[in-house]
PDB file of C-alpha atoms in Angstrom:
ATOM      1  CA  UNK A  29      -0.102  -0.039  -0.023  1.00 53.00           C
ATOM      2  CA  UNK A  30       1.542   3.445  -0.898  1.00 69.00           C
ATOM      3  CA  UNK A  31       1.832   6.074   1.572  1.00 72.00           C
ATOM      4  CA  UNK A  32      -0.627   8.221  -0.243  1.00 70.00           C
ATOM      5  CA  UNK A  33      -3.330   5.812   0.019  1.00 70.00           C
ATOM      6  CA  UNK A  34      -2.559   5.110   3.655  1.00 76.00           C
ATOM      7  CA  UNK A  35      -2.901   8.606   4.343  1.00 74.00           C
ATOM      8  CA  UNK A  36      -6.008   8.887   2.822  1.00 79.00           C
ATOM      9  CA  UNK A  37      -7.096   6.201   5.542  1.00 84.00           C
ATOM     10  CA  UNK A  38      -5.572   7.495   8.330  1.00 88.00           C
ATOM     11  CA  UNK A  39      -6.706  10.997   7.928  1.00 86.00           C
ATOM     12  CA  UNK A  40     -10.197  10.513   8.142  1.00 89.00           C
ATOM     13  CA  UNK A  41      -9.865   8.156  11.208  1.00 91.00           C
ATOM     14  CA  UNK A  42      -8.432  11.127  13.063  1.00 90.00           C
ATOM     15  CA  UNK A  43     -11.294  13.522  11.832  1.00 91.00           C
ATOM     16  CA  UNK A  44     -14.001  10.768  12.943  1.00 92.00           C
ATOM     17  CA  UNK A  45     -12.215  10.059  16.233  1.00 92.00           C
ATOM     18  CA  UNK A  46     -12.119  13.805  16.882  1.00 92.00           C
ATOM     19  CA  UNK A  47     -15.736  14.479  16.395  1.00 90.00           C
ATOM     20  CA  UNK A  48     -16.679  11.136  18.203  1.00 89.00           C
ATOM     21  CA  UNK A  49     -14.442  12.727  21.385  1.00 87.00           C
ATOM     22  CA  UNK A  50     -16.373  16.074  21.146  1.00 87.00           C
ATOM     23  CA  UNK A  51     -19.963  14.460  20.592  1.00 85.00           C
ATOM     24  CA  UNK A  52     -19.592  11.722  23.459  1.00 83.00           C
ATOM     25  CA  UNK A  53     -17.133  13.412  25.867  1.00 81.00           C
ATOM     26  CA  UNK A  54     -18.093  17.424  25.842  1.00 83.00           C
ATOM     27  CA  UNK A  55     -20.617  18.113  28.265  1.00 87.00           C
ATOM     28  CA  UNK A  56     -21.800  20.771  31.055  1.00 92.00           C
ATOM     29  CA  UNK A  57     -23.243  19.652  34.193  1.00 93.00           C
ATOM     30  CA  UNK A  58     -25.109  22.123  36.184  1.00 95.00           C
ATOM     31  CA  UNK A  59     -26.703  21.511  39.690  1.00 96.00           C
ATOM     32  CA  UNK A  60     -29.358  24.019  40.571  1.00 97.00           C
ATOM     33  CA  UNK A  61     -30.862  24.153  44.000  1.00 95.00           C
ATOM     34  CA  UNK A  62     -33.600  26.285  45.547  1.00 94.00           C
ATOM     35  CA  UNK A  63     -35.145  26.579  48.647  1.00 91.00           C
ATOM     36  CA  UNK A  64     -39.020  27.338  48.934  1.00 83.00           C
ATOM     37  CA  UNK A  65     -40.250  27.731  52.408  1.00 76.00           C
ATOM     38  CA  UNK A  66     -38.372  24.841  53.759  1.00 73.00           C
ATOM     39  CA  UNK A  67     -34.585  23.531  54.803  1.00 76.00           C
ATOM     40  CA  UNK A  68     -34.770  20.764  52.335  1.00 83.00           C
ATOM     41  CA  UNK A  69     -34.018  22.349  48.764  1.00 91.00           C
ATOM     42  CA  UNK A  70     -35.331  21.408  45.667  1.00 92.00           C
ATOM     43  CA  UNK A  71     -32.549  20.493  43.017  1.00 94.00           C
ATOM     44  CA  UNK A  72     -32.172  19.331  39.574  1.00 96.00           C
ATOM     45  CA  UNK A  73     -29.046  18.111  37.953  1.00 96.00           C
ATOM     46  CA  UNK A  74     -28.730  19.124  34.017  1.00 95.00           C
ATOM     47  CA  UNK A  75     -26.499  17.324  31.631  1.00 92.00           C
ATOM     48  CA  UNK A  76     -26.019  19.469  28.377  1.00 91.00           C
ATOM     49  CA  UNK A  77     -24.020  18.088  25.192  1.00 87.00           C
ATOM     50  CA  UNK A  78     -24.314  17.934  21.549  1.00 86.00           C
ATOM     51  CA  UNK A  79     -26.270  14.728  21.942  1.00 85.00           C
ATOM     52  CA  UNK A  80     -28.940  15.798  24.310  1.00 88.00           C
ATOM     53  CA  UNK A  81     -30.023  17.744  27.330  1.00 91.00           C
ATOM     54  CA  UNK A  82     -30.903  15.454  30.521  1.00 92.00           C
ATOM     55  CA  UNK A  83     -32.481  17.301  33.331  1.00 94.00           C
ATOM     56  CA  UNK A  84     -32.847  15.104  36.570  1.00 94.00           C
ATOM     57  CA  UNK A  85     -34.657  15.778  39.957  1.00 93.00           C
ATOM     58  CA  UNK A  86     -32.151  15.121  42.894  1.00 93.00           C
ATOM     59  CA  UNK A  87     -34.774  14.101  45.644  1.00 86.00           C
ATOM     60  CA  UNK A  88     -33.490  14.909  49.285  1.00 91.00           C
ATOM     61  CA  UNK A  89     -29.775  15.723  48.491  1.00 93.00           C
ATOM     62  CA  UNK A  90     -28.049  15.228  51.707  1.00 94.00           C
ATOM     63  CA  UNK A  91     -24.470  16.251  50.864  1.00 95.00           C
ATOM     64  CA  UNK A  92     -21.325  15.975  48.424  1.00 96.00           C
ATOM     65  CA  UNK A  93     -18.258  13.859  48.433  1.00 96.00           C
ATOM     66  CA  UNK A  94     -15.256  13.677  45.781  1.00 95.00           C
ATOM     67  CA  UNK A  95     -14.157  10.251  44.996  1.00 93.00           C
ATOM     68  CA  UNK A  96     -10.684   9.545  43.479  1.00 91.00           C
ATOM     69  CA  UNK A  97      -9.884   6.768  40.953  1.00 89.00           C
ATOM     70  CA  UNK A  98      -6.747   5.460  39.734  1.00 85.00           C
ATOM     71  CA  UNK A  99      -5.967   4.120  36.390  1.00 81.00           C
ATOM     72  CA  UNK A 100      -3.514   1.493  35.445  1.00 82.00           C
ATOM     73  CA  UNK A 101      -0.559   3.947  35.238  1.00 84.00           C
ATOM     74  CA  UNK A 102      -1.272   5.199  38.820  1.00 83.00           C
ATOM     75  CA  UNK A 103      -2.871   8.514  37.771  1.00 86.00           C
ATOM     76  CA  UNK A 104      -5.611   9.950  39.613  1.00 88.00           C
ATOM     77  CA  UNK A 105      -9.081  11.258  38.489  1.00 89.00           C
ATOM     78  CA  UNK A 106     -11.592  12.799  40.525  1.00 91.00           C
ATOM     79  CA  UNK A 107     -15.468  13.029  40.536  1.00 92.00           C
ATOM     80  CA  UNK A 108     -18.174  14.998  42.611  1.00 95.00           C
ATOM     81  CA  UNK A 109     -20.492  12.457  43.945  1.00 96.00           C
ATOM     82  CA  UNK A 110     -24.438  13.863  45.174  1.00 96.00           C
ATOM     83  CA  UNK A 111     -25.474  11.960  48.109  1.00 96.00           C
ATOM     84  CA  UNK A 112     -29.103  11.254  48.586  1.00 94.00           C
ATOM     85  CA  UNK A 113     -30.734   8.693  51.049  1.00 93.00           C
ATOM     86  CA  UNK A 114     -30.970   5.829  47.936  1.00 92.00           C
ATOM     87  CA  UNK A 115     -28.319   7.055  45.570  1.00 91.00           C
ATOM     88  CA  UNK A 116     -24.677   8.180  44.782  1.00 93.00           C
ATOM     89  CA  UNK A 117     -25.166  10.411  41.788  1.00 94.00           C
ATOM     90  CA  UNK A 118     -22.345  11.611  39.779  1.00 94.00           C
ATOM     91  CA  UNK A 119     -22.269  15.431  39.258  1.00 94.00           C
ATOM     92  CA  UNK A 120     -20.472  15.059  35.778  1.00 88.00           C
ATOM     93  CA  UNK A 121     -20.534  12.205  33.290  1.00 80.00           C
ATOM     94  CA  UNK A 122     -16.510  11.871  33.022  1.00 80.00           C
ATOM     95  CA  UNK A 123     -13.960  11.647  35.811  1.00 83.00           C
ATOM     96  CA  UNK A 124     -11.359  14.274  35.434  1.00 81.00           C
ATOM     97  CA  UNK A 125      -7.992  15.678  36.856  1.00 80.00           C
ATOM     98  CA  UNK A 126      -8.035  18.494  39.283  1.00 81.00           C
ATOM     99  CA  UNK A 127      -9.006  17.541  42.505  1.00 87.00           C
ATOM    100  CA  UNK A 128      -8.807  21.044  44.196  1.00 92.00           C
ATOM    101  CA  UNK A 129     -11.557  22.105  42.048  1.00 92.00           C
ATOM    102  CA  UNK A 130     -13.777  19.140  42.632  1.00 93.00           C
ATOM    103  CA  UNK A 131     -13.145  19.317  46.355  1.00 95.00           C
ATOM    104  CA  UNK A 132     -14.474  23.123  46.368  1.00 96.00           C
ATOM    105  CA  UNK A 133     -17.408  22.154  44.393  1.00 95.00           C
ATOM    106  CA  UNK A 134     -18.292  19.407  47.092  1.00 96.00           C
ATOM    107  CA  UNK A 135     -17.850  21.995  49.819  1.00 97.00           C
ATOM    108  CA  UNK A 136     -20.063  24.657  48.258  1.00 97.00           C
ATOM    109  CA  UNK A 137     -22.696  21.960  48.192  1.00 96.00           C
ATOM    110  CA  UNK A 138     -22.326  20.817  51.683  1.00 96.00           C
ATOM    111  CA  UNK A 139     -22.021  24.582  52.750  1.00 96.00           C
ATOM    112  CA  UNK A 140     -25.234  25.293  51.211  1.00 95.00           C
ATOM    113  CA  UNK A 141     -27.101  22.455  52.652  1.00 93.00           C
ATOM    114  CA  UNK A 142     -25.909  23.256  56.181  1.00 92.00           C
ATOM    115  CA  UNK A 143     -26.891  27.105  55.649  1.00 91.00           C
ATOM    116  CA  UNK A 144     -30.819  27.246  55.625  1.00 88.00           C
ATOM    117  CA  UNK A 145     -30.705  31.013  55.197  1.00 89.00           C
ATOM    118  CA  UNK A 146     -29.222  30.483  51.650  1.00 91.00           C
ATOM    119  CA  UNK A 147     -31.881  30.287  49.212  1.00 93.00           C
ATOM    120  CA  UNK A 148     -29.916  29.253  45.990  1.00 94.00           C
ATOM    121  CA  UNK A 149     -27.152  27.205  44.734  1.00 95.00           C
ATOM    122  CA  UNK A 150     -25.555  26.910  41.176  1.00 96.00           C
ATOM    123  CA  UNK A 151     -22.620  24.616  40.537  1.00 96.00           C
ATOM    124  CA  UNK A 152     -21.362  24.143  36.830  1.00 95.00           C
ATOM    125  CA  UNK A 153     -18.750  21.467  35.727  1.00 91.00           C
ATOM    126  CA  UNK A 154     -17.933  22.076  32.062  1.00 89.00           C
ATOM    127  CA  UNK A 155     -15.930  19.405  30.371  1.00 82.00           C
ATOM    128  CA  UNK A 156     -16.650  20.946  26.800  1.00 85.00           C
ATOM    129  CA  UNK A 157     -13.232  22.719  26.662  1.00 84.00           C
ATOM    130  CA  UNK A 158     -11.011  19.479  27.078  1.00 82.00           C
ATOM    131  CA  UNK A 159     -13.205  17.661  24.621  1.00 84.00           C
ATOM    132  CA  UNK A 160     -13.461  20.310  22.048  1.00 88.00           C
ATOM    133  CA  UNK A 161      -9.561  20.940  22.510  1.00 90.00           C
ATOM    134  CA  UNK A 162      -8.619  17.290  22.080  1.00 89.00           C
ATOM    135  CA  UNK A 163     -11.304  16.300  19.381  1.00 91.00           C
ATOM    136  CA  UNK A 164     -10.525  19.559  17.550  1.00 92.00           C
ATOM    137  CA  UNK A 165      -6.885  18.810  17.586  1.00 93.00           C
ATOM    138  CA  UNK A 166      -7.470  15.093  16.155  1.00 92.00           C
ATOM    139  CA  UNK A 167      -9.908  16.667  13.559  1.00 91.00           C
ATOM    140  CA  UNK A 168      -7.312  19.330  12.511  1.00 93.00           C
ATOM    141  CA  UNK A 169      -4.446  16.663  12.492  1.00 92.00           C
ATOM    142  CA  UNK A 170      -6.506  14.242  10.241  1.00 91.00           C
ATOM    143  CA  UNK A 171      -7.557  17.036   7.936  1.00 90.00           C
ATOM    144  CA  UNK A 172      -3.913  18.106   7.382  1.00 88.00           C
ATOM    145  CA  UNK A 173      -2.928  14.536   6.629  1.00 87.00           C
ATOM    146  CA  UNK A 174      -5.750  14.418   3.863  1.00 87.00           C
ATOM    147  CA  UNK A 175      -4.938  17.916   2.348  1.00 87.00           C
ATOM    148  CA  UNK A 176      -1.201  16.968   2.221  1.00 84.00           C
ATOM    149  CA  UNK A 177      -1.981  13.480   0.630  1.00 82.00           C
ATOM    150  CA  UNK A 178      -4.213  15.219  -1.708  1.00 82.00           C
ATOM    151  CA  UNK A 179      -1.700  17.854  -2.581  1.00 82.00           C
ATOM    152  CA  UNK A 180       0.975  15.245  -2.945  1.00 73.00           C
ATOM    153  CA  UNK A 181       3.387  17.027  -0.509  1.00 55.00           C
ATOM    154  CA  UNK A 182       5.730  15.070   1.303  1.00 49.00           C
TER     155      UNK A 182
END
């Protein structure tokens, strides 16, 4: 197989891979809580991405915690977990680095729950920048390979 043909195969693979990363990983999670004449807040968790927007009511939010996971290389990723009497609900759909940011979000949620005088809380975790940046890089590299191959440059 000549190098031009292999470039015309590899380039589109990179473009598709970049689009897949953007489509499946890029999302924004928003926790909105409001108190209406009670100490127990009404909360909703919204996940918005290119695929869909999903809104979920969070009943009886009791707190938040941060869990840490390690991969096979020993690298750590973190995720904010919302605690209810029945479930542990992840704030975001993906785990990522940045323990301090995750701990701050969990602390804000716990402080809100402990402060009945605070009426509203909004927490946002946006993973779109990472997904769009990484996916865009793959797509640009793929397009570069395709264009270079079609122009016959090497």
